[in-house]
Structure formats: structure tokens, C-alpha cells
Amino acid sequence: MREIRYREALTEALHEEMLRDEKIIILGEDVGVYGGIFKVTNGFLDEFGPARVMDTPIAENAIMGLSAGAAMLGQRPVLEIMYMDFFTLALDQLVNGAAALPFVYGGQVEMPLVIRTQGGAGSCAGAQHSKSLEAWIAHIPGVRVAMPSTPFDAKGLLKSAIQDKKLTVVIEHKQLYNTRGPVPEEEYTIPFGKADVKRRGTDITVIATSRMVLEALSAAEMLSKDGIDIEVVDPRSLRPLDKKTILESVAHTHRAMVVHEAWRTGGFGAEIAAMISEEGFDYLDGPVTRLAGTDIPIPYSPALEPHVIPNAETIAAQIRKVLK
């Protein structure tokens, strides 16, 4: 199977869906002339024209509301919020508008709105361009949340989101855009609420999200040299969450650790840990542990930033501690 970049997988998904359905429109800051800050929509303006690929003002709350209105009236917007940090400016229109309106109107309107955004640290972008706020968004009823970790997952989840008629946020990681992986040329989608076991193991289940999946897999290779065999589960979507696959894995290994880049306090890892404790307590030989980002703003300094987010080495060290 061919291997392509994460960025290219997203571009293919958008391109294929825009060819399939003329109601799909793309809008956001710098998505047109510039081709997107991460070049996912490069060339789209020339191919599809300004009526379907629209550069917007720097006004996240306005463009979120505009997109919700367009979706209610029959369009299928794919909105890009350039950095996840800027989601904070759009939360009013998301929480009180897009997520609530199908319920408020008793199902008389639909919300076929997909929001792409970029989260995570690792590029020394500082405290205002490096956040991981997936727990904020997953907390909102009526919003589906996906965090693809591979090119295969990125394309399949984005196509699934666009083809459905549900409000969906797809969170991409800035450090994943140049990663490569196998992606079929034929049509495929990945359903929401279906986790993927990225690596089989026997000693402990590591539930990791986004870029931390790759770090967990690297930690697994490190630990295998010491005879420690870990299983890595990627939820792929946080809402809906595939409890069944996670619990089956924990029943197999009898230990669990959750790894995410977002801040530890109030992070989505706590939700996963609580679910395992509530629904899989009898499977456990020890408490569910969490490894997450340090509860401070992400430093700009290249010397400091690596110390506030998990990596393969800290994951491996934590696993050794748990299994000791």
C-alpha cells in the first residue's frame, strides 16, 4: 500500500468530498489564497472558486456562527479554526448555538458542520498556540470529537465526519502533518466510536490519543527490550468513546494507563480512567494511572517545552514504575 503524509491524507479527504457534494464549502482564516497555514487546502481556491473556498476575517466567534447558520440552511461547511487555542473565542457560538440548536428546535434542523482545528505542542509556538483543549469540547453534548493519530485515521475519520450530518470537531496535531503512513487509494471511511488497537501486548494497556499514540508505540519498542509487553489502544474518537474495546484490552492485560498531552487536571484521561474504574474494576490488578501535560502554560523556550508534555521516555518510565 502507498504511504502518504498526514497532511496529504486530509487534503485527499477534503478534495474527494468536495467533488462528491457541491454543497460542501470550506471556510476559515487563510484557507484560500494561502492554501491553509499547514497547506491542507493548497490549490483548492483555484479549483473550486471563491464561492466554495472562503477566506474569513480573524473573528472566530463570527465564523463559527456563520458556519452554523449555513449548515442549518442546507450547506455542508467545513470550517477551519487555525489553532485550537482560538477555539476559546468561538465557544459561545459552538456551545450555545451549533451544539444546542438541533435539540432546541426538536430535531427540525440538522447541523452538518465539520470543524477542523490544530492542537498540541512541540513546535515552540508558545502558550497561545500550543494548547490541547479536547476535554473542553468533548464535554459539550451534541458534539462528536475525533483525534486521528495516523494518515489512515485522518482521512477515514474526516471523510466519515463530512458524509454524516452531525456536528463534528476533528482535532489534528501540528506535529503529525509530516508523518507518513499507509493509506489505501480506494474509498473508505472510519466510523466514530471505534477504537483501534495499534499494538497488542500482555502486561499493561496504554490508552493514548493523537501524537501520544506514536510516543506510546515508541515506548513499547523501548520496553520490549526489557521483556515488557504493552498494548496500545487509540480511541480515535473521544465522543463517542469506544468503551468496549478499551475494557476488553484491560480485561486482557489487567492494568491500564492513560496518556494525553493536554493538562492533567480536568483532562479527558480522567474520564477514561473513571470509565475503566466504574465498568472494569474487576479486571484491574492495580489503579488506573494517568500521564499528562504539566498544569502550566506551554513554554515558548525550546529548552523548557519538552519537559511539560509526555514523551516515549517518560511513558516508559511511568510504565516501569506501575509494573514494579
Coordinates of C-alpha atoms in Angstrom, one line a residue:
M1 CA 0.0 0.0 0.0
R2 CA 1.2 3.5 -0.8
E3 CA 2.4 5.7 2.0
I4 CA 1.5 9.4 2.2
R5 CA 1.8 12.2 4.7
Y6 CA -0.9 13.0 7.3
R7 CA -1.4 16.4 5.6
E8 CA -1.9 14.8 2.2
A9 CA -4.4 12.3 3.7
L10 CA -6.5 15.3 4.9
T11 CA -6.2 17.0 1.6
E12 CA -7.4 13.9 -0.3
A13 CA -10.4 13.6 2.1
L14 CA -11.5 17.2 1.5
H15 CA -10.9 17.1 -2.2
E16 CA -12.8 13.8 -2.7
E17 CA -15.7 15.0 -0.7
M18 CA -15.9 18.4 -2.4
L19 CA -16.0 16.6 -5.8
R20 CA -18.8 14.4 -4.5
D21 CA -21.0 17.0 -3.0
E22 CA -21.3 20.6 -4.3
K23 CA -22.9 21.7 -1.0
I24 CA -19.6 21.3 0.8
I25 CA -17.9 24.6 1.4
I26 CA -14.6 25.4 3.1
L27 CA -14.0 28.5 5.2
G28 CA -11.6 29.8 7.7
E29 CA -8.6 32.1 8.1
D30 CA -6.0 31.7 5.2
V31 CA -7.7 28.6 3.8
G32 CA -8.0 30.1 0.3
V33 CA -5.2 32.3 -1.2
Y34 CA -2.6 30.9 1.2
G35 CA -3.8 27.3 1.0
G36 CA -4.1 26.9 4.7
I37 CA -1.4 27.6 7.3
F38 CA -0.5 23.9 7.1
K39 CA -1.2 23.7 3.3
V40 CA -4.0 21.2 3.7
T41 CA -6.2 23.3 1.3
N42 CA -3.5 24.3 -1.1
G43 CA -4.9 24.8 -4.6
F44 CA -8.5 24.5 -3.6
L45 CA -9.4 28.1 -4.3
D46 CA -8.2 27.8 -7.9
E47 CA -10.1 24.6 -8.4
F48 CA -13.4 25.2 -6.6
G49 CA -13.6 29.0 -6.7
P50 CA -14.3 31.7 -4.0
A51 CA -17.9 30.6 -3.6
R52 CA -16.8 27.3 -2.1
V53 CA -13.4 28.2 -0.6
M54 CA -13.6 31.3 1.5
D55 CA -11.0 33.3 3.4
T56 CA -12.6 34.8 6.5
P57 CA -11.8 37.7 8.8
I58 CA -9.9 36.9 12.0
A59 CA -13.1 36.6 14.0
E60 CA -13.6 33.0 15.3
N61 CA -16.9 33.6 17.0
A62 CA -18.4 35.2 13.9
I63 CA -17.2 32.5 11.5
M64 CA -18.5 29.7 13.9
G65 CA -21.9 31.3 13.9
L66 CA -21.9 31.9 10.2
S67 CA -21.0 28.2 9.6
A68 CA -23.7 27.0 12.0
G69 CA -26.3 29.1 10.1
A70 CA -25.1 27.8 6.7
A71 CA -25.4 24.3 8.0
M72 CA -28.9 24.8 9.2
L73 CA -29.9 26.2 5.8
G74 CA -28.6 23.2 3.8
Q75 CA -24.9 23.8 3.2
R76 CA -22.2 21.5 4.5
P77 CA -19.5 23.7 5.8
V78 CA -16.0 22.5 6.8
L79 CA -14.7 25.3 9.0
E80 CA -11.0 25.5 10.0
I81 CA -10.1 27.1 13.3
M82 CA -6.5 27.8 12.7
Y83 CA -5.2 27.0 16.2
M84 CA -7.1 25.2 18.9
D85 CA -6.2 28.0 21.2
F86 CA -8.6 30.2 19.2
F87 CA -11.5 27.8 19.9
T88 CA -11.9 29.8 23.1
L89 CA -13.1 32.7 21.0
A90 CA -15.7 30.6 19.3
L91 CA -17.2 28.7 22.2
D92 CA -20.3 30.8 22.6
Q93 CA -21.5 30.1 19.1
L94 CA -20.5 26.4 19.5
V95 CA -21.9 25.7 22.9
N96 CA -25.0 28.0 22.9
G97 CA -25.5 27.8 19.1
A98 CA -24.4 24.9 16.9
A99 CA -24.4 22.2 19.5
A100 CA -27.7 23.2 21.1
L101 CA -29.9 24.2 18.2
P102 CA -30.9 20.8 16.8
F103 CA -32.1 19.9 20.3
V104 CA -33.7 23.3 20.9
Y105 CA -35.6 23.0 17.7
G106 CA -36.8 19.5 18.4
G107 CA -34.9 17.9 15.6
Q108 CA -36.4 20.2 12.9
V109 CA -32.9 21.4 11.9
E110 CA -29.7 19.5 11.3
M111 CA -26.1 20.6 11.9
P112 CA -23.9 19.0 9.2
L113 CA -20.9 21.1 10.3
V114 CA -17.4 19.8 10.5
I115 CA -14.7 21.9 12.3
R116 CA -11.1 21.2 11.7
T117 CA -8.6 22.5 14.2
Q118 CA -4.9 22.1 15.1
G119 CA -3.8 21.4 18.7
G120 CA -0.7 20.3 20.6
A121 CA 2.8 21.5 21.4
G122 CA 6.2 20.5 20.1
S123 CA 6.9 23.4 17.7
C124 CA 7.8 26.1 20.3
A125 CA 4.8 28.1 19.4
G126 CA 4.3 29.3 22.9
A127 CA 1.4 29.4 25.4
Q128 CA -1.2 30.9 23.0
H129 CA -0.6 28.5 20.1
S130 CA 0.1 25.1 21.7
K131 CA -3.0 24.1 23.7
S132 CA -4.8 20.8 23.8
L133 CA -8.4 21.6 24.7
E134 CA -10.2 18.4 23.6
A135 CA -11.7 17.9 27.1
W136 CA -13.5 21.3 26.8
I137 CA -15.1 20.3 23.5
A138 CA -15.9 16.7 24.4
H139 CA -17.7 18.0 27.4
I140 CA -20.4 19.5 25.2
P141 CA -23.4 17.3 24.4
G142 CA -24.2 17.2 20.7
V143 CA -20.6 17.4 19.5
R144 CA -18.5 14.5 18.2
V145 CA -14.8 14.7 18.7
A146 CA -12.1 12.9 16.8
M147 CA -8.3 12.9 17.3
P148 CA -6.6 11.0 14.4
S149 CA -3.1 9.9 15.1
T150 CA -2.2 8.4 11.6
P151 CA -2.7 9.4 8.0
F152 CA -5.0 6.4 7.6
D153 CA -7.2 7.5 10.5
A154 CA -7.0 11.2 9.5
K155 CA -8.5 10.5 6.1
G156 CA -11.1 8.0 7.2
L157 CA -12.4 10.0 10.1
L158 CA -12.6 13.3 8.2
K159 CA -14.5 11.6 5.3
S160 CA -16.8 10.0 7.8
A161 CA -17.4 13.3 9.5
I162 CA -18.2 15.2 6.3
Q163 CA -20.5 12.5 5.0
D164 CA -22.6 12.5 8.1
K165 CA -25.0 15.2 9.3
K166 CA -23.7 15.6 12.8
L167 CA -21.7 18.4 14.3
T168 CA -18.1 17.2 14.5
V169 CA -14.7 18.5 15.6
V170 CA -11.6 16.9 14.1
I171 CA -8.5 17.8 16.1
E172 CA -5.3 17.5 14.2
H173 CA -1.9 17.7 15.8
K174 CA 0.6 20.1 14.3
Q175 CA 3.5 17.7 14.8
L176 CA 1.7 15.0 12.8
Y177 CA 1.3 16.7 9.5
N178 CA 4.6 15.4 8.0
T179 CA 4.3 11.9 9.4
R180 CA 3.8 9.2 6.9
G181 CA 1.7 6.0 6.8
P182 CA -0.2 3.6 4.6
V183 CA -3.4 5.0 3.1
P184 CA -5.5 3.0 0.6
E185 CA -6.3 4.6 -2.7
E186 CA -9.8 3.2 -2.7
E187 CA -12.7 4.7 -0.9
Y188 CA -13.0 4.1 2.8
T189 CA -14.3 5.7 6.0
I190 CA -13.7 5.1 9.7
P191 CA -16.8 5.1 11.9
F192 CA -16.8 7.2 15.0
G193 CA -16.8 5.3 18.3
K194 CA -14.5 2.6 17.0
A195 CA -11.1 2.4 18.8
D196 CA -8.0 0.8 17.2
V197 CA -5.5 -1.4 19.0
K198 CA -2.3 -0.1 17.5
R199 CA -0.2 -2.7 19.2
R200 CA -1.0 -6.0 21.0
G201 CA 0.6 -6.7 24.4
T202 CA 0.1 -8.5 27.6
D203 CA 1.4 -6.5 30.6
I204 CA -0.5 -3.2 30.5
T205 CA -2.9 -1.3 28.4
V206 CA -1.9 2.2 27.4
I207 CA -4.8 4.3 26.1
A208 CA -3.2 7.2 24.2
T209 CA -4.5 10.0 22.0
S210 CA -3.2 11.9 19.0
R211 CA 0.6 12.3 18.9
M212 CA 0.9 10.4 22.2
V213 CA -0.1 7.3 20.3
L214 CA 3.2 7.5 18.4
E215 CA 5.1 8.2 21.6
A216 CA 3.4 5.2 23.3
L217 CA 4.4 3.0 20.4
S218 CA 8.0 4.2 20.7
A219 CA 7.9 3.5 24.4
A220 CA 6.6 0.0 23.7
E221 CA 9.6 -0.7 21.5
M222 CA 11.9 0.5 24.2
L223 CA 10.3 -1.6 26.9
S224 CA 10.2 -4.7 24.7
K225 CA 14.0 -4.9 25.1
D226 CA 13.4 -5.4 28.8
G227 CA 10.7 -8.0 28.3
I228 CA 7.8 -5.7 29.0
D229 CA 4.9 -6.1 26.6
I230 CA 2.5 -3.2 26.4
E231 CA -0.8 -2.9 24.5
V232 CA -1.5 0.5 22.9
V233 CA -5.2 1.5 22.3
D234 CA -6.0 4.6 20.3
P235 CA -9.7 5.7 20.9
R236 CA -9.6 7.7 17.7
S237 CA -12.8 9.5 18.8
L238 CA -13.4 10.7 22.3
R239 CA -17.1 11.3 21.7
P240 CA -18.4 8.8 21.1
L241 CA -15.9 6.7 23.1
D242 CA -15.4 3.0 22.3
K243 CA -15.7 1.7 25.8
K244 CA -16.0 -1.9 24.7
T245 CA -12.5 -2.1 23.0
I246 CA -10.8 -0.3 25.9
L247 CA -12.4 -2.6 28.5
E248 CA -11.6 -5.8 26.5
S249 CA -8.0 -4.7 26.4
V250 CA -7.9 -4.0 30.2
A251 CA -9.5 -7.4 30.8
H252 CA -6.6 -8.9 28.8
T253 CA -3.7 -7.0 30.5
H254 CA -5.3 -6.3 33.9
R255 CA -3.5 -2.9 34.1
A256 CA -4.3 0.5 32.5
M257 CA -2.6 3.8 31.9
V258 CA -4.0 6.8 30.1
V259 CA -1.6 9.2 28.2
H260 CA -2.5 12.5 26.7
E261 CA -0.8 15.8 26.0
A262 CA -3.5 18.0 27.5
W263 CA -3.1 19.3 31.0
R264 CA -3.7 16.6 33.7
T265 CA -6.3 18.5 35.7
G266 CA -9.7 18.0 34.1
G267 CA -8.1 16.3 31.1
F268 CA -10.1 13.7 29.1
G269 CA -7.9 11.0 30.6
A270 CA -9.7 11.4 33.8
E271 CA -13.0 10.5 32.0
I272 CA -11.4 7.3 30.5
A273 CA -9.9 6.4 33.9
A274 CA -13.2 6.8 35.6
M275 CA -15.0 4.7 33.0
I276 CA -12.5 1.9 33.5
S277 CA -12.8 2.1 37.3
E278 CA -16.6 2.1 37.1
E279 CA -17.1 -0.5 34.4
G280 CA -14.0 -2.6 34.5
F281 CA -12.9 -2.6 38.2
D282 CA -12.9 -6.4 38.5
Y283 CA -10.4 -6.6 35.6
L284 CA -7.8 -4.5 37.3
D285 CA -4.8 -5.6 39.4
G286 CA -4.0 -2.0 40.3
P287 CA -5.3 1.5 40.0
V288 CA -5.6 3.2 36.6
T289 CA -2.8 5.7 36.2
R290 CA -2.6 8.9 34.2
L291 CA 0.4 10.6 32.4
A292 CA -0.4 14.0 31.0
G293 CA 0.8 17.5 30.4
T294 CA 2.1 19.6 33.3
D295 CA -0.5 22.1 34.6
I296 CA 1.3 25.2 33.4
P297 CA 1.0 27.3 30.1
I298 CA 3.2 25.7 27.4
P299 CA 6.6 27.4 27.5
Y300 CA 8.0 29.0 24.3
S301 CA 11.6 28.0 25.2
P302 CA 12.9 25.0 23.2
A303 CA 14.7 24.0 26.4
L304 CA 11.6 24.0 28.5
E305 CA 8.8 22.9 26.3
P306 CA 9.8 19.2 26.1
H307 CA 9.6 18.9 29.9
V308 CA 5.9 19.7 30.2
I309 CA 4.5 17.1 27.8
P310 CA 4.9 13.3 27.9
N311 CA 7.2 11.5 25.5
A312 CA 8.4 8.0 24.9
E313 CA 10.9 8.1 27.7
T314 CA 8.5 9.4 30.4
I315 CA 5.9 7.0 29.2
A316 CA 8.3 4.1 29.6
A317 CA 9.5 5.3 33.0
Q318 CA 5.9 5.5 34.2
I319 CA 5.1 2.0 33.0
R320 CA 8.2 0.6 34.7
K321 CA 7.0 2.3 37.9
V322 CA 3.5 0.9 37.6
L323 CA 4.7 -2.6 36.9
K324 CA 7.4 -2.6 39.6

